mmCIF file of C-alpha atoms in Angstrom:
data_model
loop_
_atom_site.group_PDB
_atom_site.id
_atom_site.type_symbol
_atom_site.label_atom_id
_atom_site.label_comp_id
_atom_site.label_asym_id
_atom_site.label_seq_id
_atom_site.Cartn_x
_atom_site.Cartn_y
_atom_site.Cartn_z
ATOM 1 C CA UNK P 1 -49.279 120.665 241.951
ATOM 2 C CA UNK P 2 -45.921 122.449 241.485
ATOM 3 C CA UNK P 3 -45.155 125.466 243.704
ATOM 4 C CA UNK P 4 -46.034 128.447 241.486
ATOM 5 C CA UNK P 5 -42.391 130.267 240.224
ATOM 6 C CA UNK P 6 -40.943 132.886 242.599
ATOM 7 C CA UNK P 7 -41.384 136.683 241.215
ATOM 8 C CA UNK P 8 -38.599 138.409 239.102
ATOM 9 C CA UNK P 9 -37.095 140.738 241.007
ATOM 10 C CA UNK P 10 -38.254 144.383 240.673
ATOM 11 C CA UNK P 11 -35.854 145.940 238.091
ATOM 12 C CA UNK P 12 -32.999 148.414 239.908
ATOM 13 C CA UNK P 13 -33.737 151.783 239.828
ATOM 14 C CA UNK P 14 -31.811 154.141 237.107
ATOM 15 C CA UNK P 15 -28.742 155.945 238.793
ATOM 16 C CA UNK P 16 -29.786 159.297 239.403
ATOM 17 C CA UNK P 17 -28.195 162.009 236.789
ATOM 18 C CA UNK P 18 -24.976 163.798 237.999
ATOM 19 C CA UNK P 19 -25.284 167.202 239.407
ATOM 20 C CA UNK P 20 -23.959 169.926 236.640
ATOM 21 C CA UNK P 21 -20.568 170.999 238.124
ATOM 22 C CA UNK P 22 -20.541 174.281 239.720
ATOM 23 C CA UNK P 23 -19.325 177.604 238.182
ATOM 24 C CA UNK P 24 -16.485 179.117 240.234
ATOM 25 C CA UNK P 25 -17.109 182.959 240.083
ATOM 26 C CA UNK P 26 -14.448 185.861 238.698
ATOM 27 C CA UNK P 27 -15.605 189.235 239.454
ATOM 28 C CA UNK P 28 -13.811 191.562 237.933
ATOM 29 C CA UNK P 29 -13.855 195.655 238.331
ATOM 30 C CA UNK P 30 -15.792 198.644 237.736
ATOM 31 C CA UNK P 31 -13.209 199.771 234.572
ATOM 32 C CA UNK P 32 -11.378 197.042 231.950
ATOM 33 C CA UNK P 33 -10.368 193.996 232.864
ATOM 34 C CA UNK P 34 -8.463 191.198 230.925
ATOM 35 C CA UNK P 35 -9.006 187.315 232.180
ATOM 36 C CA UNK P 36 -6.969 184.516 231.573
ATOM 37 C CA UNK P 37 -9.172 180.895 231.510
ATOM 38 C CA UNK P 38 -8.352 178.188 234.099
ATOM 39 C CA UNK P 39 -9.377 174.794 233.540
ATOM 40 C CA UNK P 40 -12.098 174.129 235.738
ATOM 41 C CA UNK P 41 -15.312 175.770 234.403
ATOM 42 C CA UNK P 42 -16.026 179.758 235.565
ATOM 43 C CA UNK P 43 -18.380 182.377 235.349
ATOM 44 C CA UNK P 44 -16.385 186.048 234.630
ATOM 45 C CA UNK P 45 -18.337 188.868 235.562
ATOM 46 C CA UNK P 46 -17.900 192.014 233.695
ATOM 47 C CA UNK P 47 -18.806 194.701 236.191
ATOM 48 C CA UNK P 48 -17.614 197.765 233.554
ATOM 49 C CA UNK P 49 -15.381 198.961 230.964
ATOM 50 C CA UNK P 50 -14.345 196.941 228.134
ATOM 51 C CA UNK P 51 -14.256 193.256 229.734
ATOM 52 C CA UNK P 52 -11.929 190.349 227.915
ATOM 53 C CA UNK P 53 -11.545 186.955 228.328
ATOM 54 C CA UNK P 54 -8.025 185.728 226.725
ATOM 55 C CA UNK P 55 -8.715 181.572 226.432
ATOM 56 C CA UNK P 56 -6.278 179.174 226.048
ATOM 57 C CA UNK P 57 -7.720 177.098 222.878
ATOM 58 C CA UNK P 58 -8.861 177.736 219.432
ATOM 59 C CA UNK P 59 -12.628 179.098 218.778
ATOM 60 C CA UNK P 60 -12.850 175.803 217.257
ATOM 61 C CA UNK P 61 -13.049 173.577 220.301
ATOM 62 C CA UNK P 62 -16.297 175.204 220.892
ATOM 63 C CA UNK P 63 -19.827 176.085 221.053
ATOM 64 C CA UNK P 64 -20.643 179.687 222.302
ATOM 65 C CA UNK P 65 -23.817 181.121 221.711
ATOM 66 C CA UNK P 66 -26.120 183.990 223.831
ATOM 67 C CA UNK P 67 -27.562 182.573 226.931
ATOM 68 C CA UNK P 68 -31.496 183.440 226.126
ATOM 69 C CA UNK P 69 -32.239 183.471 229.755
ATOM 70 C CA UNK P 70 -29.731 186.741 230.296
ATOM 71 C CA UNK P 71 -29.768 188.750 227.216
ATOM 72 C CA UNK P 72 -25.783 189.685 228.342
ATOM 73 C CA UNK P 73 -25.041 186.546 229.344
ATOM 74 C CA UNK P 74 -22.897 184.117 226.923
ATOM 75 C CA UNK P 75 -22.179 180.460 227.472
ATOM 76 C CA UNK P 76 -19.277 178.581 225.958
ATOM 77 C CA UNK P 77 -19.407 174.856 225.509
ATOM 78 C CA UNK P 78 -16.773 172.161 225.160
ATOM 79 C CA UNK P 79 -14.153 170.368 227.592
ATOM 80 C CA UNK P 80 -15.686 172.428 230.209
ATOM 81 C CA UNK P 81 -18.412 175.240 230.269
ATOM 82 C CA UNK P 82 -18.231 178.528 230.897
ATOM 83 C CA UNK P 83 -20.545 181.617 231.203
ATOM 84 C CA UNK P 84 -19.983 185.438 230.650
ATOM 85 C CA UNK P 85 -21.700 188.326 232.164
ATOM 86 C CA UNK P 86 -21.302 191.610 230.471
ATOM 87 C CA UNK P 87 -17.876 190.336 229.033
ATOM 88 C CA UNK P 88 -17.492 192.429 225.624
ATOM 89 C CA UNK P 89 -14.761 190.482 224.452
ATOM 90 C CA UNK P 90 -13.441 187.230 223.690
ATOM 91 C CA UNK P 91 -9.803 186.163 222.724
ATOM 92 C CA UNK P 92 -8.992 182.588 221.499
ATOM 93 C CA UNK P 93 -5.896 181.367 220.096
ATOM 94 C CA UNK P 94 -7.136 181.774 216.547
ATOM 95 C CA UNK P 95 -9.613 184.563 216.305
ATOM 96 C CA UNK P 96 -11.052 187.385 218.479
ATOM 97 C CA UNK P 97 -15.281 187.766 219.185
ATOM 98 C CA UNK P 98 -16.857 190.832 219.882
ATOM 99 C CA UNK P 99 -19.933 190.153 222.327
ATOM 100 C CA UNK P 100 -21.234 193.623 222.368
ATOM 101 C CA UNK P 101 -22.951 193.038 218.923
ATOM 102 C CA UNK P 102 -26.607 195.051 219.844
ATOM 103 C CA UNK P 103 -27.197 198.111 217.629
ATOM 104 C CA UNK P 104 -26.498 200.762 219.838
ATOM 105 C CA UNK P 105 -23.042 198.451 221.211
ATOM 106 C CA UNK P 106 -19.801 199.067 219.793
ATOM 107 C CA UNK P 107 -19.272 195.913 217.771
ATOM 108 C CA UNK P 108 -22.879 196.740 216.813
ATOM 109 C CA UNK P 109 -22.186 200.067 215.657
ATOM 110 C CA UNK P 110 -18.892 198.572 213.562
ATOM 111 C CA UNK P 111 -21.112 196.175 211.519
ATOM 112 C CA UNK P 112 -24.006 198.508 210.820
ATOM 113 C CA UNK P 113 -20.747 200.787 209.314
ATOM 114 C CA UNK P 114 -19.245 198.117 207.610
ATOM 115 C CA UNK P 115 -22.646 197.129 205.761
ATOM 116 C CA UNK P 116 -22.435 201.023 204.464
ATOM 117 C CA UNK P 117 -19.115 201.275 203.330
ATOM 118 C CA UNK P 118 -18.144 197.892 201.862
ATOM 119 C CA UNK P 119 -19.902 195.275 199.777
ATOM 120 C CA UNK P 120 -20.860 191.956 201.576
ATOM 121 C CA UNK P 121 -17.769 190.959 199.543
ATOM 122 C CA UNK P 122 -15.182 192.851 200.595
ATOM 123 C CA UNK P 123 -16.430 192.664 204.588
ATOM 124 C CA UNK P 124 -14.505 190.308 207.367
ATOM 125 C CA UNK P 125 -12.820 190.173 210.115
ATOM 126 C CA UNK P 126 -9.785 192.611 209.424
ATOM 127 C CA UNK P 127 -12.249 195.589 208.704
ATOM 128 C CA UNK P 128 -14.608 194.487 211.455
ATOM 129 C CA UNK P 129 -11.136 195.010 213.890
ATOM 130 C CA UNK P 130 -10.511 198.190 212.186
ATOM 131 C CA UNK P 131 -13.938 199.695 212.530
ATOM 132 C CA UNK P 132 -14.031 198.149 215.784
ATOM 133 C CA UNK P 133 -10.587 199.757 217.316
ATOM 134 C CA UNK P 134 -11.559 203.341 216.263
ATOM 135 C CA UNK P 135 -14.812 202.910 218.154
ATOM 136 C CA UNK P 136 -13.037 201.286 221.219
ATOM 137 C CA UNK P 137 -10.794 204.467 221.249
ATOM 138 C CA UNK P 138 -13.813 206.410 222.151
ATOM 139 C CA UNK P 139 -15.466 207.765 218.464
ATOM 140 C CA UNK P 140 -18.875 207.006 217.846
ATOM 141 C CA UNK P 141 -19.591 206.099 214.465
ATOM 142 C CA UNK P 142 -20.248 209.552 213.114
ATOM 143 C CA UNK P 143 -16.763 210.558 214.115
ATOM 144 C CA UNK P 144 -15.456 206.984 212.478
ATOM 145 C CA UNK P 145 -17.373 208.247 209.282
ATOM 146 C CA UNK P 146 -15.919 211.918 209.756
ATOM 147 C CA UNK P 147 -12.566 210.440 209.739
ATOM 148 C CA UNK P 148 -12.981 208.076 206.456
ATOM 149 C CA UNK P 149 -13.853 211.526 204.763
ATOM 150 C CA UNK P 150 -10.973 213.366 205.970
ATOM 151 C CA UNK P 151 -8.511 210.891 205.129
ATOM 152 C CA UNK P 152 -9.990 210.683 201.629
ATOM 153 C CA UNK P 153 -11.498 207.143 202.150
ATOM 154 C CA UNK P 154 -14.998 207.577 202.127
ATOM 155 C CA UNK P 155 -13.862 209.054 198.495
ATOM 156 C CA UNK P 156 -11.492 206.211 197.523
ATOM 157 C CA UNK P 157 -14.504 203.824 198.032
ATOM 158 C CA UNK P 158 -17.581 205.740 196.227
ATOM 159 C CA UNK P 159 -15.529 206.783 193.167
ATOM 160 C CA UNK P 160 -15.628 210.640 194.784
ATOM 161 C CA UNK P 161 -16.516 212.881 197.719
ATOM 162 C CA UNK P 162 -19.318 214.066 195.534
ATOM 163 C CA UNK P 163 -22.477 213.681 197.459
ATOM 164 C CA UNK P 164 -23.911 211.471 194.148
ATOM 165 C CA UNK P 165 -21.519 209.167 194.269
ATOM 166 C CA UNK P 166 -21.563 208.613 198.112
ATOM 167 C CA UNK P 167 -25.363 207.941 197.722
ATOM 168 C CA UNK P 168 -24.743 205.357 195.076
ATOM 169 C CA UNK P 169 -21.786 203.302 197.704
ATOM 170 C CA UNK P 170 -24.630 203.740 200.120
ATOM 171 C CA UNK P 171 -26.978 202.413 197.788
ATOM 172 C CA UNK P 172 -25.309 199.879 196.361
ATOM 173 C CA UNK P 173 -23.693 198.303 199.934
ATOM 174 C CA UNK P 174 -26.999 198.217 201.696
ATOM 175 C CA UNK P 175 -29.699 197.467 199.480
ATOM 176 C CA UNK P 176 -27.578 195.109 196.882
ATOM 177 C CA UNK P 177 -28.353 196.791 193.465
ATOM 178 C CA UNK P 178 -27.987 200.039 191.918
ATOM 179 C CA UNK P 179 -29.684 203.104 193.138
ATOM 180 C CA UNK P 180 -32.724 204.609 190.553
ATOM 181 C CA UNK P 181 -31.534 207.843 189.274
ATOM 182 C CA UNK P 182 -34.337 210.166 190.674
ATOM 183 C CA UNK P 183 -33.124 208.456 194.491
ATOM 184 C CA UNK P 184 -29.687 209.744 193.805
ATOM 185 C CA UNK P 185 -30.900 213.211 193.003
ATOM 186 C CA UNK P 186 -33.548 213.074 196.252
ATOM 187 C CA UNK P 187 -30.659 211.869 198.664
ATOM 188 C CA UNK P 188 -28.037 213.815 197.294
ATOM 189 C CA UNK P 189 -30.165 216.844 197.920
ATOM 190 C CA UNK P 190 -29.933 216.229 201.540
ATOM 191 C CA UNK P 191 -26.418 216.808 201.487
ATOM 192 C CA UNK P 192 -25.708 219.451 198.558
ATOM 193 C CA UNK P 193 -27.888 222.257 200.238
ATOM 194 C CA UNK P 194 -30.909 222.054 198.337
ATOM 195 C CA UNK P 195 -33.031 219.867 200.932
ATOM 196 C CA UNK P 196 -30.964 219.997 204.235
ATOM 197 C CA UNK P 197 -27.050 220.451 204.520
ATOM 198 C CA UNK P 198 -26.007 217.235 206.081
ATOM 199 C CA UNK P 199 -22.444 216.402 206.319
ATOM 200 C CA UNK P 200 -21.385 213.356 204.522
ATOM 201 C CA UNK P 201 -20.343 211.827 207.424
ATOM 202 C CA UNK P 202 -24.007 212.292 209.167
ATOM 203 C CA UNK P 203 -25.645 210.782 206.281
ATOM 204 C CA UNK P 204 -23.621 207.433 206.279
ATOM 205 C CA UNK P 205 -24.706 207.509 210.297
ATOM 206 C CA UNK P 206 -28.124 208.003 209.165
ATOM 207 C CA UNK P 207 -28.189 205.434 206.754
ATOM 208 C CA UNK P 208 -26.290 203.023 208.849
ATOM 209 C CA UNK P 209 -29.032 203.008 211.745
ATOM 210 C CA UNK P 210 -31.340 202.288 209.145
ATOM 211 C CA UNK P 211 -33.705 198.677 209.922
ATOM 212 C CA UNK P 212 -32.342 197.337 206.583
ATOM 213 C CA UNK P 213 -28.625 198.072 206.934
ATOM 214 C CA UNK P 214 -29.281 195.778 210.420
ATOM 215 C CA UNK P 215 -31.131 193.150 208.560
ATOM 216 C CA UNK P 216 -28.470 193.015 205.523
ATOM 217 C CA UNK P 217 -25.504 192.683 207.847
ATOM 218 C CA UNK P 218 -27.161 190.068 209.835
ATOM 219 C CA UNK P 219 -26.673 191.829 212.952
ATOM 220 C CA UNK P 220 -29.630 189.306 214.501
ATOM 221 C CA UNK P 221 -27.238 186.311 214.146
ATOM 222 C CA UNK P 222 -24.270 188.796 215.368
ATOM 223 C CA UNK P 223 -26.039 189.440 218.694
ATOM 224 C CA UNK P 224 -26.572 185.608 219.196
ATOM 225 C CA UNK P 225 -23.120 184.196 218.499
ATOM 226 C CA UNK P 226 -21.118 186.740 218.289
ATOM 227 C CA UNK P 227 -18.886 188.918 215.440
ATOM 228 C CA UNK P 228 -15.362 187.641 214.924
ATOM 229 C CA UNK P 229 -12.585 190.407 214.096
ATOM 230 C CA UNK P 230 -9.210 190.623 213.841
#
């Protein structure tokens, strides 16, 4: 009979995957610091103060999202990978982020007043960076809210200072329709004596801490990727 055929040999085994490429570690200091990128892939460390990284490309080039396993910890995807720790801000060549997007954060605290004083509409960027720098200076957003009354804004945008028609902005920006008259009399009472003497200024704040002010300026999807301002 004819020798039985020889075995196929055993298939080779896959190549083994490549090791991810190590993170090479900036540290920065206990106050603000400001890094510049390098090529290879890094992990900055914010240790305090207002922490940026200044990057070399447009936001574009790539993915950046919260790292769920650190809730302050940010990765950044593309040519290379990077990863932030307690870095508020980050600069690329077309556009700025704010990290620091939880409610009680600054760029937190700038949304939740932007969803008060503007309509979806008229919110972006620009008055996300102005919000933003006044609480960077050191005002909460009380003070912010203080100052948009002095200066007459607060006024320019509701139609008046009157405490009516800064319910009705209120209103309008945060829920989406028109307030019911008797809720204009009811909230305006907490600011024209007759059911607490709140400034203007500390009902805005109140409002703007409000669950539904958070959920209407989609501060959720803010504290997972991020809040671009100018």
């Amino acid at each position: 009979p004819a020798p039985a055929p020889a075995p196929a040999p055993a298939p080779a085994p896959a190549p083994a995957p490549a090791p991810a490429p190590s993170l090479v570690d900036r540290i920065g200091t206990s106050g603000p610091d400001l890094f510049d990128d390098a090529p290879e892939g890094e992990r900055f460390l914010g240790l305090g103060g207002l922490d940026v990284v200044r990057l070399a490309t447009p936001s574009t080039s790539h993915g950046l999202a919260r790292n769920p396993a650190g809730s302050e910890t940010w990765v950044l995807t593309g040519t290379v990978r990077n990863e932030f720790d307690d870095i508020e801000r980050l600069f690329f060549t077309d556009k700025r982020v704010a990290l620091d997007t939880a409610a009680g954060q600054p760029a937190g605290q700038a949304l939740l007043g932007e969803g008060v004083l503007l309509p979806a509409s008229a919110r972006g960027p620009a008055t996300m960076g102005l919000l933003l720098g006044l609480i960077d200076s050191g005002m909460d957003l009380q003070t912010v809210f203080q100052l948009g009354v002095d200066l007459g804004v607060v006024a320019a945008l509701a139609g008046s200072g009157q405490p009516a028609d800064i319910v009705r902005m209120a209103w309008r920006n945060v829920v989406g329709s028109e307030a019911p008259a008797l809720m204009v009399d009811a909230l305006s009472a907490m600011m024209d004596g007759r059911l607490s003497s709140m400034t203007p200024a500390q009902f805005l704040n109140a409002v703007a801490q409000l669950e539904i002010n958070q959920v209407q300026v989609d501060l959720v999807g803010a504290w997972a990727y991020g809040a671009p301002y100018l």
